[in-house]
Every structure is written in structure tokens, then in C-alpha cells.
Amino acid sequence: MNRWRDPRMPTPEQCVLGDQLEFRARQTPDKLFALFETGERWTYAETLDLVRRTGEGLRRLGVKQGDYVNVWLPAGPDAVRVWFAINWIGAIYVPINLAYRGRLLEHVIANARARLILVDAELLPRLAEIDRAALSDAVVFGDAAAEIPALALRDSALLLADTGAPKADVEVWDTRMVIYTSGTTGPSKGVLISSAQAFSSTEYGWSWIGEDDRFLIASPLFHISGAGMIGIALSVGGSFALASRFSPSTFWDIVRETQSTSMVLMGVMATFLMKQPSRPEDRDHTLRSVLLSPLAEDGQAFADRFGVDVFTVFNMTEISTPLVSERNPQVIGSCGKLRPGVEARLVDANDCEVAPGALGELILRTDRTWGMNSGYLNDPEATARAWRNGWFHTGDAFRVDADGNYFFVDRVKDSIRRRGENISSFEVEGEVCAHPAVREAAAVAVPSEYGEDEVLVAVSLNSGMALDPRDLVRFLARRMAHFMVPRYVRVLDELPHTPTQKVEKHVLRAAGTAPGTFDREQAGMAFRGGNLVEEASPA
């Protein structure tokens, strides 16, 4: 019997990962789909076989349709195949940031309520340091150094069965993955992303990408900028090359080696490439298009120097690329215009629309059901706040000009963006306040010489206590992701407060790195490979 389907909704073959993969493997089985730094190269047919067999391994471990599965693996072949296999059997992919540890790691695991985690052996010891909530089983990739009480450790060889699992019957509105995004007034939230949302991001937001394109991806798979790009490659029938990290000195060599045609350059990545010395081979590569986010003043200069087309968009984990630019946009600083199917308003704190040209929070909705996030995992209060009055509230302040160009102005929320990572000031402050000498803390963004933000924390101390900022940095390095550890520390007698005792962060931002502010980089304290290294301070 034929079932009516809303014409605005995509079909499973257009957006459900298992159906997409099966369709591509049937249509173009020998086409190259995935390239890895290990040298592995998968066709669509080979990818499907690996995914089916890994899915069967997961089923034998008791994973069922609708289960949440934590994945804590570095970007590479194993991370991709287990993600696809999780979705193949109808389970939900829940990746974890590789830098997480301590209370932040504990929160994410407790929030997901997963029974099983797929984990790299080098990360395993961090699980021994926390309350693991519902986790009872771990599939370990690599050699486990020691056992962990109440956690059954299993070898990753169990995941690759000799037969394939049947594909689950998954609807377009079912949750595909949970991506954790930084909280600003509370802990990090797990964004529920459906297949329909993933498709909506691609349909108009990446209309210049086709089946002949190959994405070069240098973002981790626990970020939407990494997972999303693989999803786009699958959606259009293209391919992707996965790089472990971005390096300006080797970037163009990797582009040429992988024959990549498109790339997303976040934050300061484009700036770093522009600061490299000009070379005769600057245009000797296969890259055809680059998405710059944000679009800097040198966007056209980047296009001219490297011979590529430049685009920009505005997107978040929770939404589906609502603002998109034209090719080689001329309106500097704009995030683009509204794509089809999206409504937007700029509003004040009471959701009343602001006057034309005025600053307001961007709120959104789409004409496609499930076209944006399905809420926050196990957090109905945060979901209700974000979706109040039937619109999704981005928490970002924008203005729009008479031609419909949208301009990002500032964050309504107190998040900080550093080197491509969104950092919650709330979470930084919580860890700083765990230091026995600290009475109160406030984390704010201050400008970086490389663009984006650096983290400054201002603290007041408990009575009779003293604090060496170096000791605070060492304390935090053991408890936090390295990118969250503040670069700057200011010790104040009292933090500035409003009459209602809220910290006046605008005062701290205005003061910035005032005289007397400790700078850990100038003090010779830096992170290498995620580990704190202390060197002699410059003379």
C-alpha cells in the first residue's frame, strides 16, 4: 500500500545513513568513498561490507535499535566504520571530545546513559577517574593497560563479524547522532540530530557540492564540522579524505596528495594559510571551493591567491545552514542570506521583533518537519528554553541590512571560541572554583593575536589565601580539556557585581589583559599534544 509522504520531507534513500550507503553501493560500487592517513581507501561497496560486519559485531554485543552508544576514538577508519555501523542497526552515535576528562567527561557519560563505549586504549585510564554512570561495557581499540572495576573490557576484534547485520528500518525523523555543544549557562548539552536535519543542511547550504567533489576534512568527528562533512559527501555521492589535523605548512601537499576539491576552513585556518610565504605553486592544486567561516576581509584575497571559489554560511550544531552566501561574496562580514525553507526573526529578550537595522537575537524555524534539532538529550528544560514560542533561539546577536544580508555581531551567550573550539565559560568557572584558594571566578573572551578568542579568568580568593597563577594552570591542566585552560589569569580583591550580585563580565572584558594579568604563554607554559609543557620564561 502506498503511504502518503509530505513532499517537503526527504526519502530514506536521500538522508537515512544506512539507506544512503546501500543506495550508493548499489549505484556506484567501485567508486572511491573514503581515504585515510593510514593508507586505507574504501570504495562504496567496501564501506558497505565493513559497516554490515561491524553492525553484526555490535548486535552480538547486545546493541539494539534506539540504543545510545558512546564513541571515544580519534578520527580514522575505526571511528568512521563504527559510527556508520551504529546507524546501520538503528542505534544512535554519541561521540565524545577526545580532550574531555574529569567532571566534563563524567557529565557527558551520565547524560547519554549509554551502556557501551567504544574507546581508544590511551583514553581508557580517564574512565577510571570518574563516576561512569550506566557504562558497563567498553570495546577497547588498542592494548588496555589495566582493568577498570565494574567495566567489562572487550577486544575490538569482536566488532568485525564474518557475516553482516541486516539494515534497521529507520525513519527520516529518527535521531542519527548526538553532538555535544558547549553550555553557557549550564553544562554541555547533547544535540539530537535527525536524518532530516542532516539532509536539510546539505540541500541548500551546500548546493555547489556534487558527486565529483572530495572533501578534505581536518575536523574531529565529535564536531558537526567533521561528522557533517562526511554526511555531505555521502549525501551527494562524493568522497572524503580524513586528515588528523590541520597544518598550514603541509596543507597544500595533503590537498594535492588526496586530490581534494573542497574544504571548510574554520576560524583562523584561512589566516594561517594567507600568512604563509607566497609560492609559485600556490595555484598548483585540485581545490575548487572553500567555505570560510567566518568570512574575513581577506576572503577575496584568498580566492585570488589560491584560485578557488569562496563561500560562507552561518550554522550551528542545532540548526541546518539557514544563512548561505553566493559564490565569492562581496559583502564583507556577512554570513549570507536566508536559504529557501527558513524563516528568521531578530528579537529582544522578550521575543519581540527589534526595529529594522537594530541588533537582536537570531531565532529560526523551517517549513520542513524535523528540519532542525530535535531538542537536547535528557534535558527538557533546555529544550523548552531554546524552542520557546515555537522558534529556535540561537543565542547569537545579529543585524540584517536592507538587502537581506545577515551580520553576526556578538554572542548573546557567554561562550568563548578558541582555535575552533566552543568553550563554556560556565564549565571553565566551575573547574577554577574547585581550586581551594578560589572564592569566585569569571571567564571571559579576550582578543587573540591570531583571531577568535583567548580565555581570561578573573578570580577572587578565599580569606587568608594566596594564589600563584602557575599553580592554578597546573591544577586545571589535570582536570580540563587543554583548549579550555585559560591563557590569562587576573587575581582581584573582588569581582565587579551588579546590584543583584551578578558578575559584570562586560567590565572584565573591557579591562582585558590589564597590567598585572598573568599570561601563561609568556611564562613558558604551553600545551603540546594536549599536555602541559613548562619551559623557561622568555628573558
Coordinates of C-alpha atoms in Angstrom, one line a residue:
M1 CA 0.0 0.0 0.0
N2 CA 1.4 3.4 -0.9
R3 CA 1.8 5.7 2.0
W4 CA 1.3 9.5 1.7
R5 CA 4.6 11.4 2.3
D6 CA 4.8 15.1 2.8
P7 CA 6.6 16.3 -0.4
R8 CA 8.8 18.6 1.8
M9 CA 10.2 15.5 3.5
P10 CA 13.2 13.6 2.0
T11 CA 13.1 9.9 1.4
P12 CA 15.2 7.4 3.4
E13 CA 17.5 7.0 0.4
Q14 CA 18.1 10.7 0.4
C15 CA 19.0 11.1 4.1
V16 CA 19.0 8.0 6.3
L17 CA 22.6 6.9 6.5
G18 CA 22.1 3.2 6.1
D19 CA 19.8 3.6 3.1
Q20 CA 22.1 6.2 1.6
L21 CA 25.1 3.9 1.8
E22 CA 23.2 1.0 0.4
F23 CA 21.9 3.1 -2.5
R24 CA 25.4 4.4 -3.3
A25 CA 27.0 1.0 -3.1
R26 CA 24.3 -0.3 -5.5
Q27 CA 24.7 2.5 -8.0
T28 CA 28.5 3.1 -7.9
P29 CA 30.0 0.1 -6.0
D30 CA 33.6 0.7 -7.2
K31 CA 33.7 4.4 -6.7
L32 CA 36.2 5.6 -4.1
F33 CA 34.4 7.0 -1.0
A34 CA 36.9 7.3 1.9
L35 CA 40.7 8.0 2.1
F36 CA 42.6 7.8 5.4
E37 CA 46.1 8.8 6.5
T38 CA 46.7 5.1 7.3
G39 CA 46.7 4.5 3.6
E40 CA 43.3 2.7 3.7
R41 CA 41.0 3.6 0.8
W42 CA 37.4 2.4 0.7
T43 CA 35.0 2.1 -2.2
Y44 CA 31.3 2.4 -1.6
A45 CA 31.0 -1.4 -1.8
E46 CA 33.9 -2.0 0.6
T47 CA 32.4 0.6 3.0
L48 CA 29.1 -1.2 3.0
D49 CA 30.7 -4.6 3.7
L50 CA 32.7 -3.2 6.6
V51 CA 29.7 -1.5 8.0
R52 CA 27.4 -4.6 7.8
R53 CA 30.0 -6.8 9.5
T54 CA 30.7 -4.2 12.2
G55 CA 27.0 -3.8 12.7
E56 CA 26.7 -7.5 13.3
G57 CA 29.6 -7.3 15.9
L58 CA 27.6 -4.6 17.7
R59 CA 24.4 -6.7 17.6
R60 CA 26.3 -9.6 19.2
L61 CA 27.4 -7.3 22.0
G62 CA 23.7 -6.5 22.7
V63 CA 23.3 -3.2 20.9
K64 CA 19.7 -2.7 19.8
Q65 CA 17.9 -0.2 17.7
G66 CA 17.4 3.0 19.6
D67 CA 20.4 2.5 21.9
Y68 CA 22.8 5.3 22.5
V69 CA 26.5 4.2 22.0
N70 CA 29.4 6.4 23.2
V71 CA 32.3 6.6 20.8
W72 CA 35.6 7.9 22.1
L73 CA 38.0 7.4 19.2
P74 CA 40.4 9.6 17.2
A75 CA 39.3 10.4 13.6
G76 CA 40.3 7.5 11.4
P77 CA 38.9 4.3 9.8
D78 CA 37.7 2.7 13.0
A79 CA 35.8 5.8 14.1
V80 CA 34.0 6.1 10.7
R81 CA 33.1 2.4 10.4
V82 CA 31.7 2.1 14.0
W83 CA 29.7 5.3 13.5
F84 CA 28.2 4.0 10.3
A85 CA 27.6 0.6 11.8
I86 CA 25.8 2.1 14.8
N87 CA 23.4 3.9 12.5
W88 CA 23.1 0.8 10.2
I89 CA 21.5 -1.2 13.0
G90 CA 19.4 1.8 14.1
A91 CA 21.4 2.8 17.2
I92 CA 22.5 6.4 17.9
Y93 CA 26.1 7.6 17.5
V94 CA 27.2 9.6 20.6
P95 CA 30.9 10.8 20.1
I96 CA 32.9 12.3 22.9
N97 CA 35.5 15.1 22.6
L98 CA 39.0 13.5 22.8
A99 CA 40.1 16.2 25.2
Y100 CA 37.4 15.6 27.8
R101 CA 38.3 14.4 31.3
G102 CA 37.1 14.8 34.8
R103 CA 33.8 16.4 35.5
L104 CA 33.1 17.3 31.9
L105 CA 33.6 13.7 30.8
E106 CA 31.5 12.5 33.7
H107 CA 28.7 14.8 32.7
V108 CA 28.6 13.6 29.1
I109 CA 28.6 10.0 30.0
A110 CA 25.9 10.5 32.6
N111 CA 23.8 12.5 30.2
A112 CA 23.9 9.9 27.4
R113 CA 23.1 7.0 29.7
A114 CA 24.8 4.6 27.4
R115 CA 25.7 1.0 28.4
L116 CA 28.5 0.6 25.8
I117 CA 31.5 2.8 24.9
L118 CA 33.9 2.2 22.1
V119 CA 37.2 3.7 23.3
D120 CA 40.8 4.2 22.4
A121 CA 43.2 2.4 24.8
E122 CA 45.1 5.6 25.5
L123 CA 41.9 7.3 26.7
L124 CA 40.8 4.4 28.9
P125 CA 42.5 5.4 32.1
R126 CA 40.4 8.6 32.3
L127 CA 37.3 6.4 32.7
A128 CA 38.9 5.0 35.9
E129 CA 38.9 8.5 37.4
I130 CA 35.2 9.3 37.2
D131 CA 31.7 8.0 38.0
R132 CA 30.8 6.1 34.9
A133 CA 27.0 6.1 35.4
A134 CA 25.3 3.4 33.3
L135 CA 28.5 2.3 31.4
S136 CA 29.1 -1.4 31.9
D137 CA 31.0 -2.4 28.8
A138 CA 33.9 -1.0 26.8
V139 CA 35.2 -2.1 23.4
V140 CA 38.9 -1.1 23.5
F141 CA 40.9 -0.2 20.4
G142 CA 44.5 -0.9 21.2
D143 CA 46.1 -2.6 24.2
A144 CA 44.4 -1.9 27.5
A145 CA 47.0 -1.2 30.2
A146 CA 44.8 -2.3 33.2
E147 CA 41.4 -3.4 34.2
I148 CA 38.8 -0.9 35.4
P149 CA 36.4 -2.1 38.2
A150 CA 32.8 -2.7 37.1
L151 CA 33.7 -2.1 33.4
A152 CA 33.9 -5.2 31.2
L153 CA 36.7 -4.6 28.6
R154 CA 36.4 -6.3 25.3
D155 CA 38.8 -6.5 22.3
S156 CA 37.9 -4.5 19.2
A157 CA 38.3 -7.6 17.1
L158 CA 34.9 -8.7 18.3
L159 CA 33.4 -5.9 16.3
L160 CA 34.2 -7.2 12.9
A161 CA 32.0 -10.3 12.4
D162 CA 32.2 -12.7 9.5
T163 CA 28.6 -12.0 8.5
G164 CA 26.7 -8.8 8.0
A165 CA 23.8 -7.4 10.1
P166 CA 20.5 -6.6 8.4
K167 CA 19.8 -2.9 8.0
A168 CA 17.4 -1.5 10.5
D169 CA 14.2 0.2 9.4
V170 CA 14.9 3.8 10.3
E171 CA 12.7 6.8 9.6
V172 CA 13.9 10.2 8.5
W173 CA 12.9 11.8 11.8
D174 CA 14.7 9.3 13.9
T175 CA 17.8 10.5 15.8
R176 CA 21.0 9.8 13.9
M177 CA 23.6 11.2 16.3
V178 CA 24.1 13.3 19.5
I179 CA 26.7 16.0 19.2
Y180 CA 27.7 17.8 22.4
T181 CA 27.9 21.6 22.2
S182 CA 29.2 23.9 24.9
G183 CA 26.8 25.1 27.5
T184 CA 26.9 28.7 28.5
T185 CA 24.6 28.9 31.4
G186 CA 24.9 25.2 32.3
P187 CA 26.7 22.0 31.4
S188 CA 27.3 21.0 27.8
K189 CA 24.1 19.8 26.0
G190 CA 23.7 16.9 23.7
V191 CA 22.0 18.0 20.5
L192 CA 19.6 15.4 19.0
I193 CA 20.2 15.4 15.2
S194 CA 17.8 13.6 12.9
S195 CA 18.5 12.4 9.4
A196 CA 16.0 15.0 8.1
Q197 CA 18.1 17.8 9.8
A198 CA 21.3 16.5 8.3
F199 CA 19.7 16.4 4.8
S200 CA 18.3 20.0 5.3
S201 CA 21.8 21.3 6.0
T202 CA 23.0 19.8 2.7
E203 CA 20.1 20.5 0.3
Y204 CA 20.6 24.3 0.0
G205 CA 23.6 25.0 2.3
W206 CA 26.0 23.1 0.1
S207 CA 24.4 23.3 -3.3
W208 CA 27.7 23.9 -5.0
I209 CA 29.0 20.4 -4.0
G210 CA 28.4 17.4 -6.3
E211 CA 29.3 13.8 -6.8
D212 CA 32.7 14.7 -8.3
D213 CA 33.8 16.5 -5.2
R214 CA 36.1 15.2 -2.5
F215 CA 36.0 16.9 0.9
L216 CA 39.2 17.3 2.8
I217 CA 38.2 17.0 6.5
A218 CA 40.6 18.1 9.2
S219 CA 37.9 18.4 11.9
P220 CA 37.2 15.8 14.6
L221 CA 34.2 13.5 14.2
F222 CA 32.8 14.7 17.6
H223 CA 32.2 18.1 15.9
I224 CA 29.5 18.7 13.4
S225 CA 32.1 20.3 11.2
G226 CA 33.7 16.9 10.9
A227 CA 30.8 14.5 11.0
G228 CA 28.7 16.8 8.9
M229 CA 31.2 16.9 6.1
I230 CA 31.3 13.1 5.8
G231 CA 27.5 13.2 5.8
I232 CA 27.5 15.7 2.9
A233 CA 29.9 13.5 0.9
L234 CA 27.6 10.5 1.3
S235 CA 24.5 12.6 0.5
V236 CA 25.8 13.8 -2.8
G237 CA 27.6 10.6 -3.8
G238 CA 31.1 12.2 -3.5
S239 CA 34.1 11.2 -1.4
F240 CA 36.1 12.5 1.5
A241 CA 39.7 12.4 2.8
L242 CA 40.2 12.4 6.5
A243 CA 43.3 14.3 8.0
S244 CA 44.2 14.0 11.6
R245 CA 44.9 17.7 12.0
F246 CA 45.3 21.0 10.1
S247 CA 48.8 22.2 9.5
P248 CA 49.4 25.3 7.3
S249 CA 52.9 24.1 6.3
T250 CA 51.6 20.7 4.9
F251 CA 48.0 21.7 3.9
W252 CA 48.5 22.1 0.2
D253 CA 50.6 18.9 0.0
I254 CA 47.7 17.0 1.5
V255 CA 45.3 18.6 -0.9
R256 CA 47.4 17.5 -3.9
E257 CA 48.1 14.0 -2.5
T258 CA 44.4 13.3 -1.8
Q259 CA 43.1 15.2 -4.9
S260 CA 40.6 17.0 -2.7
T261 CA 38.3 19.6 -4.3
S262 CA 36.6 21.3 -1.3
M263 CA 37.3 22.2 2.3
V264 CA 35.9 24.0 5.2
L265 CA 38.3 26.5 6.9
M266 CA 37.1 27.5 10.3
G267 CA 38.3 30.5 12.3
V268 CA 41.9 31.3 11.8
M269 CA 42.8 28.5 9.4
A270 CA 42.5 30.7 6.3
T271 CA 44.5 33.4 8.1
F272 CA 47.3 31.0 8.8
L273 CA 47.4 29.9 5.1
M274 CA 47.4 33.5 4.0
K275 CA 50.4 34.2 6.2
Q276 CA 52.5 31.5 4.6
P277 CA 55.0 32.9 2.1
S278 CA 53.7 33.2 -1.4
R279 CA 55.0 30.5 -3.7
P280 CA 54.8 29.9 -7.5
E281 CA 52.8 26.7 -6.8
D282 CA 50.0 28.5 -4.8
R283 CA 47.6 27.6 -7.5
D284 CA 49.0 24.2 -8.3
H285 CA 46.4 22.1 -6.6
T286 CA 43.0 20.4 -7.0
L287 CA 40.9 22.6 -4.6
R288 CA 38.0 24.2 -6.3
S289 CA 35.9 25.6 -3.5
V290 CA 36.5 26.7 0.1
L291 CA 34.0 27.6 2.8
L292 CA 35.3 30.3 5.1
S293 CA 33.7 30.7 8.4
P294 CA 33.6 33.5 9.3
L295 CA 34.2 35.4 6.1
A296 CA 37.1 37.7 6.8
E297 CA 38.1 40.8 4.9
D298 CA 40.8 38.9 3.0
G299 CA 38.2 36.3 1.7
Q300 CA 38.6 37.7 -1.9
A301 CA 42.3 37.9 -1.5
F302 CA 42.3 34.2 -0.5
A303 CA 40.2 33.4 -3.6
D304 CA 42.5 35.4 -5.9
R305 CA 45.8 34.0 -4.4
F306 CA 44.8 30.3 -4.4
G307 CA 42.4 30.3 -7.4
V308 CA 39.4 28.9 -5.6
D309 CA 35.8 29.9 -5.2
V310 CA 34.9 31.2 -1.7
F311 CA 31.6 30.7 0.1
T312 CA 30.4 31.4 3.7
V313 CA 27.5 30.3 5.8
F314 CA 26.1 30.6 9.3
N315 CA 25.5 27.3 11.0
M316 CA 25.3 25.7 14.5
T317 CA 25.1 22.1 15.6
E318 CA 21.4 22.7 16.4
I319 CA 20.3 24.1 13.0
S320 CA 20.6 23.4 9.3
T321 CA 22.7 26.1 7.5
P322 CA 20.0 28.8 7.4
L323 CA 22.3 31.5 6.0
V324 CA 24.2 31.0 2.8
S325 CA 26.3 33.3 0.7
E326 CA 26.6 33.5 -3.1
R327 CA 29.8 32.4 -4.8
N328 CA 32.7 34.8 -3.9
P329 CA 30.6 37.1 -1.8
Q330 CA 31.3 40.8 -2.0
V331 CA 29.6 41.9 1.2
I332 CA 32.4 41.6 3.7
G333 CA 31.4 40.3 7.2
S334 CA 28.0 39.0 6.0
C335 CA 27.1 35.4 6.8
G336 CA 24.8 35.4 3.7
K337 CA 21.1 35.4 3.2
L338 CA 18.3 33.1 4.2
R339 CA 18.1 29.9 2.2
P340 CA 14.7 28.6 1.0
G341 CA 12.6 27.0 3.6
V342 CA 13.8 29.0 6.6
E343 CA 12.1 31.9 8.5
A344 CA 14.2 34.2 10.7
R345 CA 13.5 37.0 13.1
L346 CA 15.7 39.3 15.2
V347 CA 14.2 39.7 18.6
D348 CA 14.8 41.2 22.0
A349 CA 14.9 39.4 25.4
N350 CA 11.1 39.1 25.3
D351 CA 11.0 37.7 21.7
C352 CA 9.6 40.9 20.4
E353 CA 11.0 41.8 17.0
V354 CA 13.5 44.6 17.0
A355 CA 13.4 47.7 14.7
P356 CA 14.9 47.4 11.2
G357 CA 18.7 47.6 11.4
A358 CA 18.8 47.1 15.2
L359 CA 20.7 44.3 17.0
G360 CA 18.7 41.3 18.0
E361 CA 19.0 37.6 18.8
L362 CA 18.5 35.4 15.7
I363 CA 15.7 33.0 16.1
L364 CA 14.7 30.4 13.4
R365 CA 12.2 27.9 12.2
T366 CA 11.9 25.8 9.0
D367 CA 8.9 24.7 6.8
R368 CA 10.2 21.1 7.0
T369 CA 9.3 19.0 10.0
W370 CA 12.4 17.8 11.8
G371 CA 14.4 20.3 9.7
M372 CA 16.4 21.4 12.8
N373 CA 17.4 19.8 16.0
S374 CA 15.0 17.5 17.9
G375 CA 16.0 19.0 21.3
Y376 CA 18.7 18.3 23.8
L377 CA 19.2 14.8 25.1
N378 CA 17.6 14.2 28.6
D379 CA 17.3 18.0 29.1
P380 CA 13.7 19.0 28.6
E381 CA 14.2 22.4 30.4
A382 CA 17.0 23.4 28.0
T383 CA 14.9 22.2 25.0
A384 CA 11.9 24.3 26.2
R385 CA 14.1 27.4 26.6
A386 CA 15.7 27.0 23.2
W387 CA 12.4 26.3 21.4
R388 CA 10.2 28.8 23.3
N389 CA 7.3 30.4 21.3
G390 CA 7.9 27.9 18.5
W391 CA 11.2 29.3 17.3
F392 CA 14.7 28.0 17.9
H393 CA 16.8 30.6 19.7
T394 CA 20.4 30.7 18.5
G395 CA 21.7 32.8 21.4
D396 CA 23.6 34.9 18.8
A397 CA 23.2 38.6 18.1
F398 CA 22.8 39.7 14.5
R399 CA 21.8 42.6 12.4
V400 CA 20.3 42.5 8.9
D401 CA 20.7 45.1 6.2
A402 CA 18.0 46.3 3.7
D403 CA 19.2 43.8 1.1
G404 CA 18.7 40.8 3.4
N405 CA 22.4 40.3 4.3
Y406 CA 22.8 39.0 7.8
F407 CA 25.8 40.0 10.0
F408 CA 26.9 38.2 13.1
V409 CA 27.7 40.8 15.8
D410 CA 28.3 39.0 19.1
R411 CA 27.3 36.1 21.3
V412 CA 24.3 36.7 23.5
K413 CA 25.6 33.7 25.5
D414 CA 28.9 33.7 27.3
S415 CA 30.6 31.1 25.2
I416 CA 34.1 31.6 24.1
R417 CA 35.6 30.3 20.8
R418 CA 39.2 29.4 20.7
R419 CA 41.1 27.7 17.9
G420 CA 37.9 26.2 16.5
E421 CA 36.6 25.0 19.9
N422 CA 33.5 26.4 21.6
I423 CA 34.2 26.8 25.3
S424 CA 31.6 27.2 28.0
S425 CA 32.5 29.9 30.5
F426 CA 30.3 28.1 33.0
E427 CA 32.4 25.0 32.8
V428 CA 35.7 26.9 33.0
E429 CA 34.4 28.8 36.1
G430 CA 33.3 25.6 37.7
E431 CA 36.7 24.0 37.4
V432 CA 38.6 27.1 38.5
C433 CA 36.4 27.4 41.6
A434 CA 37.3 23.9 42.5
H435 CA 40.8 25.2 43.5
P436 CA 40.9 25.6 47.3
A437 CA 42.2 29.1 47.1
V438 CA 39.5 30.4 44.8
R439 CA 36.3 32.0 46.1
E440 CA 34.8 33.2 42.8
A441 CA 35.7 33.1 39.2
A442 CA 34.5 34.6 35.9
A443 CA 35.8 33.5 32.5
V444 CA 35.6 35.9 29.5
A445 CA 36.9 36.1 26.0
V446 CA 39.7 38.5 25.1
P447 CA 41.1 39.0 21.6
S448 CA 43.8 36.8 20.3
E449 CA 46.6 37.9 18.1
Y450 CA 45.5 35.1 15.8
G451 CA 41.9 36.0 15.6
E452 CA 39.0 34.5 17.5
D453 CA 39.4 34.4 21.3
E454 CA 41.7 33.6 24.2
V455 CA 40.4 32.7 27.6
L456 CA 40.9 35.0 30.6
V457 CA 39.7 34.1 34.0
A458 CA 39.4 36.6 36.8
V459 CA 39.4 35.2 40.3
S460 CA 38.9 36.5 43.9
L461 CA 40.4 34.4 46.7
N462 CA 39.2 32.9 50.0
S463 CA 40.1 34.9 53.1
G464 CA 43.8 34.4 54.0
M465 CA 44.6 32.5 50.9
A466 CA 47.2 33.3 48.2
L467 CA 47.4 32.0 44.6
D468 CA 50.2 31.6 42.2
P469 CA 48.7 31.6 38.7
R470 CA 51.2 28.9 37.6
D471 CA 49.7 26.6 40.3
L472 CA 46.2 27.3 39.0
V473 CA 47.2 26.4 35.4
R474 CA 48.8 23.2 36.6
F475 CA 45.7 22.4 38.6
L476 CA 43.4 23.0 35.7
A477 CA 45.6 21.0 33.2
R478 CA 44.8 17.9 35.2
R479 CA 41.1 18.5 35.2
M480 CA 40.1 20.1 31.9
A481 CA 40.4 19.7 28.2
H482 CA 43.6 21.6 27.2
F483 CA 41.9 24.1 25.0
M484 CA 39.7 25.2 27.9
V485 CA 42.7 26.1 30.2
P486 CA 42.8 29.9 30.5
R487 CA 45.8 31.7 28.9
Y488 CA 45.3 34.7 31.2
V489 CA 44.7 34.9 34.9
R490 CA 43.8 38.1 36.9
V491 CA 43.6 38.0 40.7
L492 CA 41.3 40.6 42.1
D493 CA 40.2 41.5 45.6
E494 CA 36.6 41.4 44.4
L495 CA 34.9 40.7 41.1
P496 CA 32.7 43.5 39.8
H497 CA 29.0 42.8 40.5
T498 CA 25.6 44.2 39.6
P499 CA 23.2 45.2 42.4
T500 CA 21.7 41.7 42.1
Q501 CA 25.2 40.2 42.6
K502 CA 25.7 39.0 39.0
V503 CA 29.3 39.4 37.8
E504 CA 29.7 42.3 35.4
K505 CA 31.6 40.4 32.7
H506 CA 31.5 43.4 30.4
V507 CA 33.7 45.2 32.9
L508 CA 36.2 42.4 32.8
R509 CA 36.1 42.2 29.0
A510 CA 36.7 46.0 28.8
A511 CA 39.7 45.7 31.1
G512 CA 41.1 42.8 29.1
T513 CA 44.7 41.9 29.8
A514 CA 45.3 44.9 32.1
P515 CA 48.7 45.4 33.8
G516 CA 49.3 42.6 36.3
T517 CA 47.5 40.0 34.3
F518 CA 49.3 36.6 34.2
D519 CA 50.0 35.2 30.7
R520 CA 50.9 31.5 30.8
E521 CA 52.4 31.5 27.3
Q522 CA 54.8 34.4 28.3
A523 CA 55.5 32.4 31.4
G524 CA 56.6 29.4 29.3
M525 CA 53.5 27.3 30.0
A526 CA 52.1 25.9 26.8
F527 CA 50.3 22.7 25.6
R528 CA 51.9 20.3 23.2
G529 CA 49.8 17.4 22.0
G530 CA 47.3 18.2 24.8
N531 CA 49.9 18.0 27.5
L532 CA 51.2 20.9 29.6
V533 CA 54.8 21.7 28.9
E534 CA 56.7 24.2 31.1
E535 CA 59.7 25.9 29.6
A536 CA 62.0 28.7 30.8
S537 CA 60.2 32.0 30.7
P538 CA 61.5 34.4 28.0
A539 CA 64.1 36.8 29.3

